[in-house]
mmCIF file of C-alpha atoms in Angstrom:
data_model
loop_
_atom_site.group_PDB
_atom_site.id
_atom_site.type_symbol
_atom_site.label_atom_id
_atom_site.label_comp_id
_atom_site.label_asym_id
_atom_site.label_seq_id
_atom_site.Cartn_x
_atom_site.Cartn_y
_atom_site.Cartn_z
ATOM 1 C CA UNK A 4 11.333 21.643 2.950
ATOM 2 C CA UNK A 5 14.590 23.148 2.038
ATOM 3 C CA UNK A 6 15.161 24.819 -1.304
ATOM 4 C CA UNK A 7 13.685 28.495 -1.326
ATOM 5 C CA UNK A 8 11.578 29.244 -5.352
ATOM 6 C CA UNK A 9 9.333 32.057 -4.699
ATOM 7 C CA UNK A 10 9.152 32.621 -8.618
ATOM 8 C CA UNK A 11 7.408 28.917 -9.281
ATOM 9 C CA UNK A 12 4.507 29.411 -6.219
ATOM 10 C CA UNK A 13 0.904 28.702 -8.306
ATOM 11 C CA UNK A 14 -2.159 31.080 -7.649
ATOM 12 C CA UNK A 15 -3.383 30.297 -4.762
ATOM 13 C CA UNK A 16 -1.364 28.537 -3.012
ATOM 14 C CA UNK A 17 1.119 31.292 -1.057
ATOM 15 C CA UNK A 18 4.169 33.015 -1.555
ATOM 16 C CA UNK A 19 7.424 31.955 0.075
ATOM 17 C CA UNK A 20 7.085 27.940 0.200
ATOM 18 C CA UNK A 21 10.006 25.888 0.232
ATOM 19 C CA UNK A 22 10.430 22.724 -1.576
ATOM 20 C CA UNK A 23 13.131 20.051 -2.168
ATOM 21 C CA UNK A 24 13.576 19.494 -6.058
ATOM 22 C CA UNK A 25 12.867 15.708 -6.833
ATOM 23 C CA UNK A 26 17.215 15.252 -7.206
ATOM 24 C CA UNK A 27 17.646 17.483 -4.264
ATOM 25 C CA UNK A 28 19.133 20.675 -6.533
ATOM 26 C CA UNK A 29 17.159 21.244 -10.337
ATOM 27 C CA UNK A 30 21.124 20.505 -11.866
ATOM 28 C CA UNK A 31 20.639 16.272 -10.659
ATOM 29 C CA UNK A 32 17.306 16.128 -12.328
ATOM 30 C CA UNK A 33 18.317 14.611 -15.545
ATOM 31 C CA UNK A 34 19.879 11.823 -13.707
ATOM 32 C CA UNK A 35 17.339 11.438 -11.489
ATOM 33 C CA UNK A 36 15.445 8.376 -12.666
ATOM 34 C CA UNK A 37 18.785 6.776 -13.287
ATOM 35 C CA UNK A 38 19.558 6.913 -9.918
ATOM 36 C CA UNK A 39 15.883 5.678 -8.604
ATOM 37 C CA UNK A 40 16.457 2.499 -11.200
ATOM 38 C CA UNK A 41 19.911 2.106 -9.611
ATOM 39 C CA UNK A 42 18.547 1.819 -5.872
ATOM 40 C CA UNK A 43 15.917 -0.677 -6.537
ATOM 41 C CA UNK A 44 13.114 1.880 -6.605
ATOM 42 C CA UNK A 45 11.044 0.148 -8.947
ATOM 43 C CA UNK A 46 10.402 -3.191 -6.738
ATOM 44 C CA UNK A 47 9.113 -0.346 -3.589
ATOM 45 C CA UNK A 48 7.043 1.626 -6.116
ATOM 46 C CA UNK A 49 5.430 -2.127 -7.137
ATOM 47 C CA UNK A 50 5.357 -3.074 -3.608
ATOM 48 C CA UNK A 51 3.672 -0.392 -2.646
ATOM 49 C CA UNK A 52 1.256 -0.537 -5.236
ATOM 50 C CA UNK A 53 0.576 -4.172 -4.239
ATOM 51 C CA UNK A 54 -0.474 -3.046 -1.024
ATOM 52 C CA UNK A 55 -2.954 -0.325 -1.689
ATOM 53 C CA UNK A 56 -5.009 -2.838 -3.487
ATOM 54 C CA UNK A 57 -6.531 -0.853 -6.212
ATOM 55 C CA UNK A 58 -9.610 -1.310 -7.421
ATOM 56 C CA UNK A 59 -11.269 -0.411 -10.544
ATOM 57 C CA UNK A 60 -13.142 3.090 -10.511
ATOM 58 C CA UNK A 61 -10.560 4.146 -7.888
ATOM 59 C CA UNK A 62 -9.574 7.754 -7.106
ATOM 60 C CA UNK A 63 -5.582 7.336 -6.436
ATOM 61 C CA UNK A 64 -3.604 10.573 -5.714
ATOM 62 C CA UNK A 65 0.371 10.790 -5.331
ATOM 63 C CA UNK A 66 1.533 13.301 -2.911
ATOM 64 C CA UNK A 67 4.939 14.714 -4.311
ATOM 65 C CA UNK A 68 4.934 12.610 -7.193
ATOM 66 C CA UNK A 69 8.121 14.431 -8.446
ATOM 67 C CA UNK A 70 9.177 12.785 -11.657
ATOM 68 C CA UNK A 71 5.998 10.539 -11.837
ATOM 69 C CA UNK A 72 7.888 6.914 -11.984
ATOM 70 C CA UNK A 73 5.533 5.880 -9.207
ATOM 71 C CA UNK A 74 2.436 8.004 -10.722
ATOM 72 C CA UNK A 75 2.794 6.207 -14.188
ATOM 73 C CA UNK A 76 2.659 2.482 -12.878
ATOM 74 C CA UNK A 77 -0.345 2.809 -11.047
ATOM 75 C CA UNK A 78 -1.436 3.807 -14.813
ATOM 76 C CA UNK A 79 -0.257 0.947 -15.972
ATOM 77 C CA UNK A 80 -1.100 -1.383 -13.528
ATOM 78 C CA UNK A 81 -4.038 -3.130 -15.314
ATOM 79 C CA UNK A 82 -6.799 -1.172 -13.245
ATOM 80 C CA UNK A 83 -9.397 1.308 -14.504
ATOM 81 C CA UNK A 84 -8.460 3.882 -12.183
ATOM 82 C CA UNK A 85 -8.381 7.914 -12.260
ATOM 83 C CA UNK A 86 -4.535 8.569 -11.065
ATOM 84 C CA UNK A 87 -3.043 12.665 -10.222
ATOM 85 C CA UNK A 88 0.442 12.865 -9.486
ATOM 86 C CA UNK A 89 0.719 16.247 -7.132
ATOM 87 C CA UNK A 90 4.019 18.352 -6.828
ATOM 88 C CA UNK A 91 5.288 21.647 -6.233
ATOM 89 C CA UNK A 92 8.484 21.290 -8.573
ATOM 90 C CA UNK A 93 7.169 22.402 -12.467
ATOM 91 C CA UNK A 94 10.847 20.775 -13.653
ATOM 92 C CA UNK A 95 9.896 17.499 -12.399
ATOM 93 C CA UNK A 96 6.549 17.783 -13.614
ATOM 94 C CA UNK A 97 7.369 18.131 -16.748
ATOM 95 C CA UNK A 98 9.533 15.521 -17.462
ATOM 96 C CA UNK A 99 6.475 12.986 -15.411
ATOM 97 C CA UNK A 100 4.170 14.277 -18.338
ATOM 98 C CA UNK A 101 6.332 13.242 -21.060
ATOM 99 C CA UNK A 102 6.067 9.693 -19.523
ATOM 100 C CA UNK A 103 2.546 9.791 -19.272
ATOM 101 C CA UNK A 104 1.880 10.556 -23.318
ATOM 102 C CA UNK A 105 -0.855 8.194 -24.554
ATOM 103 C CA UNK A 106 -1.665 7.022 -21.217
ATOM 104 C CA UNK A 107 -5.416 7.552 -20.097
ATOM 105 C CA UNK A 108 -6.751 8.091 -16.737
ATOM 106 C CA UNK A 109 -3.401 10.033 -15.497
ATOM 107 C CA UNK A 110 -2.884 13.485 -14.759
ATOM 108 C CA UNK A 111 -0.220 15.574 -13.091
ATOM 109 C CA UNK A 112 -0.732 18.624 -11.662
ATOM 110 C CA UNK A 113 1.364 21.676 -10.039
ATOM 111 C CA UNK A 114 0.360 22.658 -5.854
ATOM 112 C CA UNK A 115 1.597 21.327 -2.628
ATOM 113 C CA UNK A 116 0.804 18.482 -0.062
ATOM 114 C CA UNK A 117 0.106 21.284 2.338
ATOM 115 C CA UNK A 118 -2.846 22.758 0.894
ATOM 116 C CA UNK A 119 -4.244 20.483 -1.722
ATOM 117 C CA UNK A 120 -6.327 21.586 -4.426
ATOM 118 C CA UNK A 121 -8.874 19.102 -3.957
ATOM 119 C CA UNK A 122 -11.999 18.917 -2.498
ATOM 120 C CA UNK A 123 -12.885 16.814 0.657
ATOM 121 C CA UNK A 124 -12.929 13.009 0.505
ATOM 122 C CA UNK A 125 -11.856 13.081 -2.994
ATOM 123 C CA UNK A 126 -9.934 10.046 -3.244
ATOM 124 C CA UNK A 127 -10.319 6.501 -2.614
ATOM 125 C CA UNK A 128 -5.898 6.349 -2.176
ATOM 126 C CA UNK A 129 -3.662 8.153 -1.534
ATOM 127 C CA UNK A 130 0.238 6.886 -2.247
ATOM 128 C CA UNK A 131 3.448 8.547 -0.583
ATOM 129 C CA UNK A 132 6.889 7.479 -1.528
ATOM 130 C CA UNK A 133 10.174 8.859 -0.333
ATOM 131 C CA UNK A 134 8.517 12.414 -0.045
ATOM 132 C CA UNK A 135 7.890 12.469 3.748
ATOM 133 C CA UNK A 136 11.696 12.616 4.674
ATOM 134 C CA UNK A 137 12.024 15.969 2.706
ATOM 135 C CA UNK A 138 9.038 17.698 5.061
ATOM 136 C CA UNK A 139 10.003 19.727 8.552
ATOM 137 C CA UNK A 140 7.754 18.698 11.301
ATOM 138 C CA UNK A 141 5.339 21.195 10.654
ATOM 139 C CA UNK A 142 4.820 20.635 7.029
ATOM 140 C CA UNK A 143 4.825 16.668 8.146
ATOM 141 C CA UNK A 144 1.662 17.931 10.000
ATOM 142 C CA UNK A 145 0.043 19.985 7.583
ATOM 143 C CA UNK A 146 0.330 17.596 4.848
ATOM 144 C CA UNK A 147 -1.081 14.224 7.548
ATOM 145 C CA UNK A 148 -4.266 16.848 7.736
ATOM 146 C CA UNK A 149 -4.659 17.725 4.083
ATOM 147 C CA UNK A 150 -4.445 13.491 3.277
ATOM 148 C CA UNK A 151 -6.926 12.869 5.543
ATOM 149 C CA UNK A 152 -9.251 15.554 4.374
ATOM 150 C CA UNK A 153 -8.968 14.205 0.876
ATOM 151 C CA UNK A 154 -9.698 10.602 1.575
ATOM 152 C CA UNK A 155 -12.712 9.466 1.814
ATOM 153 C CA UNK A 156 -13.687 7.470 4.626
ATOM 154 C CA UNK A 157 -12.579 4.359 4.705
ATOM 155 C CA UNK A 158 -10.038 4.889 2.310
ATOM 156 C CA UNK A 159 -6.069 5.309 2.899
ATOM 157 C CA UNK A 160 -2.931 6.336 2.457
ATOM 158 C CA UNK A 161 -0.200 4.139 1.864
ATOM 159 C CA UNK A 162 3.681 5.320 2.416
ATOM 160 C CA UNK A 163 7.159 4.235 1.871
ATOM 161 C CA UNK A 164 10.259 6.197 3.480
ATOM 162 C CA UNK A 165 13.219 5.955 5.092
ATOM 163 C CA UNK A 166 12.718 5.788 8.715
ATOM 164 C CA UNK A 167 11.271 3.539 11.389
ATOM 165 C CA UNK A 168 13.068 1.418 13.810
ATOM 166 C CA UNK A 169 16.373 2.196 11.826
ATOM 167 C CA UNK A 170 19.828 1.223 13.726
ATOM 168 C CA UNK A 171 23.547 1.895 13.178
ATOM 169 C CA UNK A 172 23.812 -1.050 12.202
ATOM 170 C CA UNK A 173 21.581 -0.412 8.741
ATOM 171 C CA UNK A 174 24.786 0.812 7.723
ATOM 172 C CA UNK A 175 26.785 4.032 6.321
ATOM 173 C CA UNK A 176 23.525 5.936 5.173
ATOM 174 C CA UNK A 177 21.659 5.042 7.955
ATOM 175 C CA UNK A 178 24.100 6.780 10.334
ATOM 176 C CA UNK A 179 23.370 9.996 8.279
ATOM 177 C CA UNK A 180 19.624 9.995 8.730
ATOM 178 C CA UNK A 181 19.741 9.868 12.324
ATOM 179 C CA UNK A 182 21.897 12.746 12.540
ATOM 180 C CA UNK A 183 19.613 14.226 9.750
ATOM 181 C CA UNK A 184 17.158 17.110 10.715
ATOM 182 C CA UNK A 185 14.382 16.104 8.400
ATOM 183 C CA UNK A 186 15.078 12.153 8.037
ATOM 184 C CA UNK A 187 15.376 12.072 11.819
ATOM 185 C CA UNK A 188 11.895 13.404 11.894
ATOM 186 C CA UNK A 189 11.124 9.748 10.785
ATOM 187 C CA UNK A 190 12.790 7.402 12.666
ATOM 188 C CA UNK A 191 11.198 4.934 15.080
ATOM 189 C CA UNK A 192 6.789 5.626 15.639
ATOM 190 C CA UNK A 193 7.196 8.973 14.344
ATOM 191 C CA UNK A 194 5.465 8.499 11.204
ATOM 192 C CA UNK A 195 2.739 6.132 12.893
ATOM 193 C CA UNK A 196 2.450 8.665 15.890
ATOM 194 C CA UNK A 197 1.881 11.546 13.367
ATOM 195 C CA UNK A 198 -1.093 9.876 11.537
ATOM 196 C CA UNK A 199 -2.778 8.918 14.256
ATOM 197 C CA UNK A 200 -2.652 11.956 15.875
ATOM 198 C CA UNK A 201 -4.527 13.568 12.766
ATOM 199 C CA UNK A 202 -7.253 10.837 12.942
ATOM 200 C CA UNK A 203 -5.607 7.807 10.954
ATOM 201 C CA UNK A 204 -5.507 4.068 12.054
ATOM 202 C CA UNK A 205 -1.753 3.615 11.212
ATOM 203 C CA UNK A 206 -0.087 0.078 10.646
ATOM 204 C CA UNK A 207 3.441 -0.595 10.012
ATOM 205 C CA UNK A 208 3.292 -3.151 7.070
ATOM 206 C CA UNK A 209 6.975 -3.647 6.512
ATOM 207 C CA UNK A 210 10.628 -2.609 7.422
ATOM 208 C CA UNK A 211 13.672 -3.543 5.217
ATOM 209 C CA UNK A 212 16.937 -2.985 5.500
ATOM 210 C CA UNK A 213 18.107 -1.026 2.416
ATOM 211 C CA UNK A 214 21.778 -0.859 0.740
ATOM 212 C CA UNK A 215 21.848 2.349 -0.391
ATOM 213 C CA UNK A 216 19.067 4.489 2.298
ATOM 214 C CA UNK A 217 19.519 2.815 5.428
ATOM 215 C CA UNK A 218 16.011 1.416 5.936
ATOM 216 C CA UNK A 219 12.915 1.636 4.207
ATOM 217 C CA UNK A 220 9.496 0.818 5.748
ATOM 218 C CA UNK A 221 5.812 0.752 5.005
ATOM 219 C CA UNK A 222 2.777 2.147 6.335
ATOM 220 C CA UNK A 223 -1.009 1.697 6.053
ATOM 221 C CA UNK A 224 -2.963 4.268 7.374
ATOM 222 C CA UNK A 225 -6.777 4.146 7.077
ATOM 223 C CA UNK A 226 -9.350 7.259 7.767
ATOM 224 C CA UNK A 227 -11.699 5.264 9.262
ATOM 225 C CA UNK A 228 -14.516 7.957 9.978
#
């Protein structure tokens, strides 16, 4: 992660940690969810939510929810399930509770992916979306461990991020992930490589070219012990 708060770290969860703001610096926020609309975000937050098949009675946890857009559709997606949107950034937070007002089942709460609060096999899903990009390799790590702790077996985690088998030819904002640090991190059977090193059966579900990001793709990965 890349932007230093020491002053925002919860009890409990260490001094020092970096984080990327949901907008990338606290001044974007406002025009944060404008910008998610604008890039087609809500068709991958659906899409992804089509492919965890929820289930009523379902535990579903967000890792790095940020602003909650994803967090409050699976509250609204018709299912009678428990849903915690987790994040580090209390700015964020706090504009993904406003959303949720009146809205049962949800909750958002303040800690990172690195060292949940949550105890083991917790959760019957757990959903990542663009939030893997942002991580160094060892946080990538860290946070692959703490998901799999936190599912229960048999369970998974579904993601969606830039990354995978992504070419120059995905265009101008593909170019600039491969040359990225962290967003190189994710290209080709990094992601898959990652999960199943920390005990996951990983599946790539889908890979899209993107306008705006390069290329987005999909993963299933299932704890299956």
């Amino acid at each position: 992660m890349t932007k230093h708060h020491p002053e925002r770290m919860p009890s409990g969860l260490g001094h020092g940690r970096d984080y990327l703001p949901a907008a990338g610096r606290d001044a974007f926020l406002p025009g944060y969810d404008l910008l998610t609309r604008l890039a087609g975000m809500p068709k991958v937050y659906e899409r992804l939510i089509a492919e965890a098949q929820l289930h009523d009675g379902h535990r579903v946890l967000e890792v790095g929810c940020g602003t909650g857009n994803l967090t409050v559709r699976v509250a609204n997606a018709g299912r009678r399930v428990e849903v915690v949107g987790l994040d580090p950034d209390p700015k964020a937070l706090a504009r993904a509770q406003r959303k949720a007002a009146g809205l049962t089942g949800i909750r958002f709460e303040h800690g990172f992916g690195e060292e949940m609060p949550y105890a083991d096999g917790s959760f019957d899903r757990v959903l990542s979306s663009m939030m893997f990009h942002h991580l160094d390799e060892q946080a990538k790590v860290a946070v692959a461990g703490e998901v799999f702790r936190v599912l229960r077996p048999g369970s998974s985690l579904h993601l969606v991020d830039i990354g995978g088998e992504m070419t120059y030819s995905d265009g101008f904002a593909a170019r600039r992930h491969m040359r990225g640090h962290h967003s190189s991190g994710n290209l080709g059977d990094s992601i898959p490589r990652l999960l199943q090193a920390n005990g996951f059966d990983c599946t790539v579900v889908a890979s899209e070219r993107h306008r705006l990001l390069g290329r987005l793709t999909y993963y299933r990965a299932v704890r299956t012990t």
